[in-house]
Structure formats: structure tokens, C-alpha cells
PDB file of C-alpha atoms in Angstrom:
ATOM      1  CA  MET A   1      -7.795  20.679  18.563  1.00  0.00           C
ATOM      2  CA  GLU A   2     -11.107  19.377  19.920  1.00  0.00           C
ATOM      3  CA  THR A   3     -12.012  15.867  18.747  1.00  0.00           C
ATOM      4  CA  ILE A   4     -15.191  16.874  16.894  1.00  0.00           C
ATOM      5  CA  ASP A   5     -13.389  19.768  15.217  1.00  0.00           C
ATOM      6  CA  THR A   6     -10.645  17.413  14.084  1.00  0.00           C
ATOM      7  CA  ILE A   7     -13.156  14.976  12.593  1.00  0.00           C
ATOM      8  CA  MET A   8     -15.112  17.700  10.830  1.00  0.00           C
ATOM      9  CA  SER A   9     -12.040  19.466   9.422  1.00  0.00           C
ATOM     10  CA  ARG A  10     -10.247  16.418   8.008  1.00  0.00           C
ATOM     11  CA  LYS A  11     -10.662  16.131   4.260  1.00  0.00           C
ATOM     12  CA  ALA A  12      -9.201  14.261   1.306  1.00  0.00           C
ATOM     13  CA  THR A  13      -6.207  16.366   0.278  1.00  0.00           C
ATOM     14  CA  ARG A  14      -4.946  15.988  -3.286  1.00  0.00           C
ATOM     15  CA  ALA A  15      -1.995  18.417  -3.359  1.00  0.00           C
ATOM     16  CA  TYR A  16       0.780  18.887  -0.807  1.00  0.00           C
ATOM     17  CA  LEU A  17       3.598  21.279  -0.012  1.00  0.00           C
ATOM     18  CA  ASP A  18       7.188  20.164  -0.526  1.00  0.00           C
ATOM     19  CA  LYS A  19       7.717  19.890   3.228  1.00  0.00           C
ATOM     20  CA  ASP A  20       9.017  16.809   5.016  1.00  0.00           C
ATOM     21  CA  ILE A  21       7.430  15.144   8.033  1.00  0.00           C
ATOM     22  CA  ASP A  22       9.923  14.165  10.703  1.00  0.00           C
ATOM     23  CA  ASP A  23      10.243  10.436  11.378  1.00  0.00           C
ATOM     24  CA  SER A  24       9.453  10.990  15.059  1.00  0.00           C
ATOM     25  CA  ILE A  25       6.075  12.484  14.126  1.00  0.00           C
ATOM     26  CA  ILE A  26       5.295   9.599  11.781  1.00  0.00           C
ATOM     27  CA  THR A  27       6.145   7.148  14.541  1.00  0.00           C
ATOM     28  CA  GLU A  28       3.918   9.022  16.980  1.00  0.00           C
ATOM     29  CA  LEU A  29       0.988   8.905  14.551  1.00  0.00           C
ATOM     30  CA  ILE A  30       1.383   5.155  14.061  1.00  0.00           C
ATOM     31  CA  GLU A  31       1.651   4.527  17.799  1.00  0.00           C
ATOM     32  CA  THR A  32      -1.500   6.579  18.352  1.00  0.00           C
ATOM     33  CA  ALA A  33      -3.358   4.650  15.643  1.00  0.00           C
ATOM     34  CA  ALA A  34      -2.409   1.410  17.390  1.00  0.00           C
ATOM     35  CA  PHE A  35      -4.879   2.334  20.142  1.00  0.00           C
ATOM     36  CA  SER A  36      -7.674   1.571  17.655  1.00  0.00           C
ATOM     37  CA  PRO A  37     -10.086  -1.262  18.509  1.00  0.00           C
ATOM     38  CA  SER A  38      -9.610  -4.680  16.932  1.00  0.00           C
ATOM     39  CA  TYR A  39     -11.374  -8.020  17.235  1.00  0.00           C
ATOM     40  CA  GLY A  40     -10.128  -9.816  20.342  1.00  0.00           C
ATOM     41  CA  SER A  41      -7.238  -7.346  20.435  1.00  0.00           C
ATOM     42  CA  THR A  42      -5.732  -9.202  17.477  1.00  0.00           C
ATOM     43  CA  GLN A  43      -4.145  -5.915  16.285  1.00  0.00           C
ATOM     44  CA  PRO A  44      -3.719  -7.358  12.782  1.00  0.00           C
ATOM     45  CA  TRP A  45      -2.256  -4.279  11.113  1.00  0.00           C
ATOM     46  CA  LYS A  46       1.090  -4.183   9.345  1.00  0.00           C
ATOM     47  CA  VAL A  47       2.495  -0.760   8.498  1.00  0.00           C
ATOM     48  CA  TYR A  48       5.054   0.233   5.848  1.00  0.00           C
ATOM     49  CA  VAL A  49       6.107   3.842   5.332  1.00  0.00           C
ATOM     50  CA  ALA A  50       7.663   5.197   2.138  1.00  0.00           C
ATOM     51  CA  LYS A  51       9.315   8.619   1.936  1.00  0.00           C
ATOM     52  CA  GLY A  52      12.369  10.312   0.453  1.00  0.00           C
ATOM     53  CA  GLU A  53      14.205   8.469  -2.326  1.00  0.00           C
ATOM     54  CA  LYS A  54      12.090   5.347  -1.908  1.00  0.00           C
ATOM     55  CA  LEU A  55       8.837   7.238  -2.469  1.00  0.00           C
ATOM     56  CA  ASP A  56      10.439   9.044  -5.420  1.00  0.00           C
ATOM     57  CA  LYS A  57      11.241   5.654  -6.944  1.00  0.00           C
ATOM     58  CA  LEU A  58       7.623   4.562  -6.512  1.00  0.00           C
ATOM     59  CA  ARG A  59       6.533   7.787  -8.226  1.00  0.00           C
ATOM     60  CA  SER A  60       8.717   7.045 -11.249  1.00  0.00           C
ATOM     61  CA  ILE A  61       7.334   3.503 -11.524  1.00  0.00           C
ATOM     62  CA  TRP A  62       3.724   4.713 -11.146  1.00  0.00           C
ATOM     63  CA  LYS A  63       4.313   7.379 -13.815  1.00  0.00           C
ATOM     64  CA  GLU A  64       5.683   4.813 -16.249  1.00  0.00           C
ATOM     65  CA  ARG A  65       2.898   2.293 -15.649  1.00  0.00           C
ATOM     66  CA  MET A  66       0.111   4.870 -15.728  1.00  0.00           C
ATOM     67  CA  SER A  67       1.317   6.584 -18.886  1.00  0.00           C
ATOM     68  CA  ASN A  68      -1.785   5.388 -20.735  1.00  0.00           C
ATOM     69  CA  ALA A  69      -4.224   6.483 -18.021  1.00  0.00           C
ATOM     70  CA  SER A  70      -3.526  10.179 -17.602  1.00  0.00           C
ATOM     71  CA  ASN A  71      -7.275  10.892 -17.618  1.00  0.00           C
ATOM     72  CA  LEU A  72      -8.363   9.091 -14.472  1.00  0.00           C
ATOM     73  CA  THR A  73     -11.863   7.597 -14.451  1.00  0.00           C
ATOM     74  CA  LEU A  74     -13.519   4.500 -12.998  1.00  0.00           C
ATOM     75  CA  SER A  75     -13.523   2.956 -16.463  1.00  0.00           C
ATOM     76  CA  ASN A  76      -9.723   2.947 -16.765  1.00  0.00           C
ATOM     77  CA  LEU A  77      -8.783   2.766 -13.084  1.00  0.00           C
ATOM     78  CA  ASN A  78      -8.217  -1.001 -13.145  1.00  0.00           C
ATOM     79  CA  GLN A  79      -6.455  -1.283 -16.498  1.00  0.00           C
ATOM     80  CA  GLY A  80      -3.192  -3.194 -16.089  1.00  0.00           C
ATOM     81  CA  VAL A  81      -3.123  -2.954 -12.311  1.00  0.00           C
ATOM     82  CA  LYS A  82      -2.020  -5.648  -9.859  1.00  0.00           C
ATOM     83  CA  PRO A  83      -3.419  -4.783  -6.414  1.00  0.00           C
ATOM     84  CA  ASP A  84      -3.385  -7.303  -3.588  1.00  0.00           C
ATOM     85  CA  VAL A  85      -7.105  -6.636  -3.101  1.00  0.00           C
ATOM     86  CA  PRO A  86      -9.335  -5.684  -6.086  1.00  0.00           C
ATOM     87  CA  GLY A  87     -10.341  -2.052  -6.227  1.00  0.00           C
ATOM     88  CA  PRO A  88     -13.582  -0.345  -7.259  1.00  0.00           C
ATOM     89  CA  ASP A  89     -14.981  -0.841 -10.742  1.00  0.00           C
ATOM     90  CA  LYS A  90     -18.119  -0.086 -12.726  1.00  0.00           C
ATOM     91  CA  GLU A  91     -19.209  -3.728 -12.750  1.00  0.00           C
ATOM     92  CA  SER A  92     -19.540  -3.875  -8.962  1.00  0.00           C
ATOM     93  CA  LEU A  93     -21.378  -0.565  -8.912  1.00  0.00           C
ATOM     94  CA  LYS A  94     -24.085  -1.951 -11.211  1.00  0.00           C
ATOM     95  CA  HIS A  95     -25.535  -3.698  -8.167  1.00  0.00           C
ATOM     96  CA  LEU A  96     -25.258  -0.565  -6.029  1.00  0.00           C
ATOM     97  CA  PRO A  97     -26.886   2.251  -8.002  1.00  0.00           C
ATOM     98  CA  GLU A  98     -26.913   4.540  -4.972  1.00  0.00           C
ATOM     99  CA  PHE A  99     -23.118   4.335  -4.827  1.00  0.00           C
ATOM    100  CA  SER A 100     -22.881   5.393  -8.474  1.00  0.00           C
ATOM    101  CA  GLU A 101     -25.253   8.273  -7.772  1.00  0.00           C
ATOM    102  CA  ASN A 102     -23.082   9.404  -4.856  1.00  0.00           C
ATOM    103  CA  THR A 103     -19.934   9.220  -6.985  1.00  0.00           C
ATOM    104  CA  ASP A 104     -21.576  11.151  -9.816  1.00  0.00           C
ATOM    105  CA  ALA A 105     -22.725  13.817  -7.342  1.00  0.00           C
ATOM    106  CA  TRP A 106     -19.200  13.986  -5.893  1.00  0.00           C
ATOM    107  CA  LEU A 107     -17.705  14.631  -9.336  1.00  0.00           C
ATOM    108  CA  LYS A 108     -20.393  17.175 -10.265  1.00  0.00           C
ATOM    109  CA  HIS A 109     -19.728  19.038  -7.019  1.00  0.00           C
ATOM    110  CA  ARG A 110     -15.961  19.073  -7.640  1.00  0.00           C
ATOM    111  CA  LEU A 111     -16.360  20.340 -11.197  1.00  0.00           C
ATOM    112  CA  LYS A 112     -18.618  23.145  -9.973  1.00  0.00           C
ATOM    113  CA  ASP A 113     -16.202  24.205  -7.213  1.00  0.00           C
ATOM    114  CA  THR A 114     -13.083  24.035  -9.369  1.00  0.00           C
ATOM    115  CA  GLY A 115     -14.546  25.313 -12.627  1.00  0.00           C
ATOM    116  CA  LEU A 116     -12.810  22.455 -14.441  1.00  0.00           C
ATOM    117  CA  THR A 117     -14.252  20.276 -17.174  1.00  0.00           C
ATOM    118  CA  GLU A 118     -14.517  16.553 -16.498  1.00  0.00           C
ATOM    119  CA  LYS A 119     -11.588  15.946 -18.856  1.00  0.00           C
ATOM    120  CA  GLU A 120      -9.429  18.579 -17.163  1.00  0.00           C
ATOM    121  CA  HIS A 121     -10.296  17.215 -13.729  1.00  0.00           C
ATOM    122  CA  GLY A 122      -9.462  13.659 -14.820  1.00  0.00           C
ATOM    123  CA  GLU A 123      -6.133  14.730 -16.274  1.00  0.00           C
ATOM    124  CA  ILE A 124      -5.114  16.513 -13.070  1.00  0.00           C
ATOM    125  CA  LEU A 125      -6.211  13.522 -10.975  1.00  0.00           C
ATOM    126  CA  GLY A 126      -4.212  11.221 -13.228  1.00  0.00           C
ATOM    127  CA  LYS A 127      -1.067  13.304 -12.823  1.00  0.00           C
ATOM    128  CA  GLY A 128      -1.650  13.437  -9.084  1.00  0.00           C
ATOM    129  CA  ALA A 129      -2.006   9.680  -8.886  1.00  0.00           C
ATOM    130  CA  THR A 130       1.330   9.099 -10.637  1.00  0.00           C
ATOM    131  CA  SER A 131       3.088  11.344  -8.113  1.00  0.00           C
ATOM    132  CA  PHE A 132       1.266  10.217  -4.958  1.00  0.00           C
ATOM    133  CA  TYR A 133      -0.234  13.719  -5.106  1.00  0.00           C
ATOM    134  CA  GLY A 134       3.114  15.256  -4.171  1.00  0.00           C
ATOM    135  CA  ALA A 135       2.864  13.962  -0.596  1.00  0.00           C
ATOM    136  CA  PRO A 136       6.188  13.623   1.263  1.00  0.00           C
ATOM    137  CA  VAL A 137       5.022  10.433   2.984  1.00  0.00           C
ATOM    138  CA  CYS A 138       2.823   7.478   2.072  1.00  0.00           C
ATOM    139  CA  VAL A 139       1.750   4.958   4.706  1.00  0.00           C
ATOM    140  CA  PHE A 140       0.780   1.516   3.408  1.00  0.00           C
ATOM    141  CA  LEU A 141      -1.461  -0.654   5.565  1.00  0.00           C
ATOM    142  CA  GLY A 142      -1.943  -4.378   5.259  1.00  0.00           C
ATOM    143  CA  VAL A 143      -3.044  -7.546   6.998  1.00  0.00           C
ATOM    144  CA  SER A 144      -2.169 -11.202   6.648  1.00  0.00           C
ATOM    145  CA  LYS A 145      -3.886 -12.832   3.679  1.00  0.00           C
ATOM    146  CA  TYR A 146      -4.983 -15.518   6.139  1.00  0.00           C
ATOM    147  CA  SER A 147      -6.921 -12.986   8.217  1.00  0.00           C
ATOM    148  CA  SER A 148     -10.706 -12.999   8.134  1.00  0.00           C
ATOM    149  CA  LYS A 149     -12.456 -10.197   6.286  1.00  0.00           C
ATOM    150  CA  TYR A 150     -13.359  -8.788   9.682  1.00  0.00           C
ATOM    151  CA  SER A 151      -9.735  -7.703  10.031  1.00  0.00           C
ATOM    152  CA  TYR A 152     -10.423  -5.232   7.225  1.00  0.00           C
ATOM    153  CA  TYR A 153     -12.684  -3.378   9.651  1.00  0.00           C
ATOM    154  CA  ASP A 154      -9.836  -3.295  12.167  1.00  0.00           C
ATOM    155  CA  LEU A 155      -7.537  -1.839   9.515  1.00  0.00           C
ATOM    156  CA  GLY A 156     -10.150   0.773   8.649  1.00  0.00           C
ATOM    157  CA  ALA A 157     -10.343   1.838  12.280  1.00  0.00           C
ATOM    158  CA  PHE A 158      -6.536   2.054  12.396  1.00  0.00           C
ATOM    159  CA  SER A 159      -6.366   4.180   9.269  1.00  0.00           C
ATOM    160  CA  GLN A 160      -9.036   6.625  10.421  1.00  0.00           C
ATOM    161  CA  THR A 161      -7.404   7.029  13.829  1.00  0.00           C
ATOM    162  CA  MET A 162      -4.062   7.702  12.165  1.00  0.00           C
ATOM    163  CA  MET A 163      -5.551  10.320   9.825  1.00  0.00           C
ATOM    164  CA  LEU A 164      -7.314  12.084  12.692  1.00  0.00           C
ATOM    165  CA  ALA A 165      -4.135  12.056  14.773  1.00  0.00           C
ATOM    166  CA  ALA A 166      -2.342  13.579  11.783  1.00  0.00           C
ATOM    167  CA  LYS A 167      -4.969  16.281  11.350  1.00  0.00           C
ATOM    168  CA  ASP A 168      -4.614  17.147  15.025  1.00  0.00           C
ATOM    169  CA  LYS A 169      -1.016  18.049  14.191  1.00  0.00           C
ATOM    170  CA  GLY A 170      -1.927  20.044  11.094  1.00  0.00           C
ATOM    171  CA  ILE A 171      -1.062  17.205   8.726  1.00  0.00           C
ATOM    172  CA  ASN A 172      -3.548  16.323   5.989  1.00  0.00           C
ATOM    173  CA  SER A 173      -4.166  12.973   4.372  1.00  0.00           C
ATOM    174  CA  LEU A 174      -5.572  11.044   1.426  1.00  0.00           C
ATOM    175  CA  PRO A 175      -6.423   7.338   1.435  1.00  0.00           C
ATOM    176  CA  ALA A 176      -6.315   6.257  -2.220  1.00  0.00           C
ATOM    177  CA  PHE A 177      -6.622   3.016  -4.165  1.00  0.00           C
ATOM    178  CA  THR A 178      -4.259   4.426  -6.777  1.00  0.00           C
ATOM    179  CA  ASN A 179      -1.507   4.244  -4.151  1.00  0.00           C
ATOM    180  CA  VAL A 180      -1.763   0.434  -4.028  1.00  0.00           C
ATOM    181  CA  MET A 181      -2.589  -0.347  -7.666  1.00  0.00           C
ATOM    182  CA  TYR A 182       0.750  -2.046  -8.210  1.00  0.00           C
ATOM    183  CA  GLY A 183       1.018  -4.442  -5.314  1.00  0.00           C
ATOM    184  CA  ASP A 184       3.836  -6.345  -6.977  1.00  0.00           C
ATOM    185  CA  VAL A 185       5.977  -3.200  -6.865  1.00  0.00           C
ATOM    186  CA  LEU A 186       5.135  -2.442  -3.242  1.00  0.00           C
ATOM    187  CA  HIS A 187       6.085  -5.946  -2.114  1.00  0.00           C
ATOM    188  CA  LYS A 188       9.408  -5.717  -3.926  1.00  0.00           C
ATOM    189  CA  GLU A 189      10.382  -2.143  -3.069  1.00  0.00           C
ATOM    190  CA  LEU A 190       9.168  -2.072   0.549  1.00  0.00           C
ATOM    191  CA  GLY A 191      10.130  -5.618   1.467  1.00  0.00           C
ATOM    192  CA  ILE A 192       6.537  -6.630   2.192  1.00  0.00           C
ATOM    193  CA  PRO A 193       6.155 -10.394   2.704  1.00  0.00           C
ATOM    194  CA  ALA A 194       4.081 -12.321   0.166  1.00  0.00           C
ATOM    195  CA  ASP A 195       1.551 -13.342   2.832  1.00  0.00           C
ATOM    196  CA  ILE A 196       0.587  -9.709   3.540  1.00  0.00           C
ATOM    197  CA  ASN A 197      -2.235  -8.083   1.576  1.00  0.00           C
ATOM    198  CA  VAL A 198      -1.740  -4.332   1.221  1.00  0.00           C
ATOM    199  CA  LEU A 199      -5.190  -2.742   1.300  1.00  0.00           C
ATOM    200  CA  ILE A 200      -4.588   0.987   1.248  1.00  0.00           C
ATOM    201  CA  GLY A 201      -1.943   3.646   0.879  1.00  0.00           C
ATOM    202  CA  ILE A 202      -2.470   6.893   2.777  1.00  0.00           C
ATOM    203  CA  CYS A 203      -0.732  10.077   1.677  1.00  0.00           C
ATOM    204  CA  LEU A 204       0.378  12.344   4.515  1.00  0.00           C
ATOM    205  CA  GLY A 205       1.614  15.906   4.234  1.00  0.00           C
ATOM    206  CA  TYR A 206       0.956  19.597   4.641  1.00  0.00           C
ATOM    207  CA  GLU A 207      -1.860  20.894   2.446  1.00  0.00           C
ATOM    208  CA  ASP A 208      -1.091  23.091  -0.532  1.00  0.00           C
ATOM    209  CA  LYS A 209      -3.897  25.579   0.068  1.00  0.00           C
ATOM    210  CA  GLU A 210      -3.268  27.260  -3.284  1.00  0.00           C
ATOM    211  CA  SER A 211      -4.095  24.124  -5.267  1.00  0.00           C
ATOM    212  CA  ILE A 212      -7.451  24.117  -7.013  1.00  0.00           C
ATOM    213  CA  MET A 213      -7.769  20.400  -6.238  1.00  0.00           C
ATOM    214  CA  ASN A 214      -8.020  21.176  -2.526  1.00  0.00           C
ATOM    215  CA  LYS A 215     -10.747  23.777  -2.964  1.00  0.00           C
ATOM    216  CA  PRO A 216     -13.812  21.445  -2.919  1.00  0.00           C
ATOM    217  CA  ARG A 217     -15.152  19.766   0.201  1.00  0.00           C
ATOM    218  CA  SER A 218     -17.213  16.624  -0.201  1.00  0.00           C
ATOM    219  CA  GLU A 219     -20.920  16.938   0.431  1.00  0.00           C
ATOM    220  CA  HIS A 220     -22.416  14.432   2.856  1.00  0.00           C
ATOM    221  CA  LEU A 221     -25.685  12.548   2.635  1.00  0.00           C
ATOM    222  CA  PRO A 222     -28.618  13.655   4.796  1.00  0.00           C
ATOM    223  CA  ILE A 223     -28.628  11.475   7.887  1.00  0.00           C
ATOM    224  CA  ASP A 224     -32.133  10.154   7.238  1.00  0.00           C
ATOM    225  CA  GLU A 225     -30.804   8.383   4.119  1.00  0.00           C
ATOM    226  CA  TYR A 226     -28.661   5.997   6.147  1.00  0.00           C
ATOM    227  CA  LEU A 227     -29.781   6.115   9.782  1.00  0.00           C
ATOM    228  CA  LYS A 228     -32.513   4.005  11.375  1.00  0.00           C
ATOM    229  CA  ILE A 229     -33.037   4.061  15.146  1.00  0.00           C
ATOM    230  CA  VAL A 230     -35.103   1.168  16.479  1.00  0.00           C
ATOM    231  CA  SER A 231     -36.301   1.381  20.089  1.00  0.00           C
ATOM    232  CA  GLU A 232     -39.187  -1.091  20.259  1.00  0.00           C
TER     233      GLU A 232
END
């Protein structure tokens, strides 16, 4: 697949087929992602992969802990969670009204494309979150808690490269905060050292094209809303 085509065709996938990804392919994706740029070639990323029985155990724990948040919204997203790095919340968005507007437009677009009500959409998202969206693999990425915040950029570059490499092989992905809401569980179950902050969990798998949750495609802002070219 051509690079531009790969970038343009990748999308957040929220339902997956019950089809395993071979360990050799996972390893290849991680090795490819390691070619990402990093400050001074520090290569700060730490990678932990959950699949099979281990991922099933995480699903059961997530389901139990999220039993009171089946309708997933920003207002209840952070209730009772213990992430290594705080996730999004309404309070932070008060200072960034354009972000709230973008999120509202995203939800409105999804409701239009799916024909679901906001409540129905939230309930399906909540169920998806408790099951890691049915993905056969979840890749957790972290950095040392002693790293500078700049290392977060490096980890972002790593994650995007990995997702594009996956798409090139017909494997879809979903980076989601809900995957790392319970950092205490991840450290225990995946043997992650206490000095590592887990920032994101990325679902990997083959898209369930029949799922209504995979029907929408996010709309993107007009380029003149965020681009400024200065030549003199």
C-alpha cells in the first residue's frame, strides 16, 4: 500500500473480528515502529503486549470496574480510575473551547452516520471499552516517569508509526484512554515496573466491517483553521 493511502485509510476501529494476530507479525510491527524519531535517539519507549488469556483477564477486570459506567461520556470517564497519566476531562476542556466544539461535532457526526441516539451510542461505547473493543491484541506503550515531557512526543511518533505499519498489513487499530484507565492493574498483570508510566493502550485487530460502530469516519478540520505559513 502506498504511504499516503495508508495514512488516509487508517481510522479508529471500535469493533474487531475474532481473529488472532500471529506473534511474528506483532514483533514486526514493533520493530518497524522503533524506526520512529526520538530526541537524541533516546528511544524512550517501553512496549507491553497483552493477548490471549491475559487480555481476557484484563477484560474481566475492566468489566467489573466499569459496571457503573456503561454509558460512556466525558463526565463519567474518570470516575474511579487510576491511570498513570491523567486522561481527558471536562475541566481541562473549559480552557479549550475549540476542543469541546470538535468533540461535540465528532459525536454529532457519529450519531448521524449510525442512526443511534446519544444514549445508545454511549452504551455501546461503554460495552466496547470493557472488552477492549473485542480486539485480539492490545499494545501498551510507556516511558520512564523520570523522562521529560518531550518523550511523550517520541512515544506519539512510535504509536503512529506502529498503527500505520499495521494498516499496511490490513490490521486496524484504536488508541484509547479507556485501555489504560486502571494503571494499577496493568502494572500488576503485565509486570510493568513502578517507574514506568503507561500512556496509551492501542487495540490491534482485523476490522469487523459489519459493525455499526465502524461505519462513521471522523471529519477533519479545514486546513486554514490550524495552518499558518510564514515566509517573511
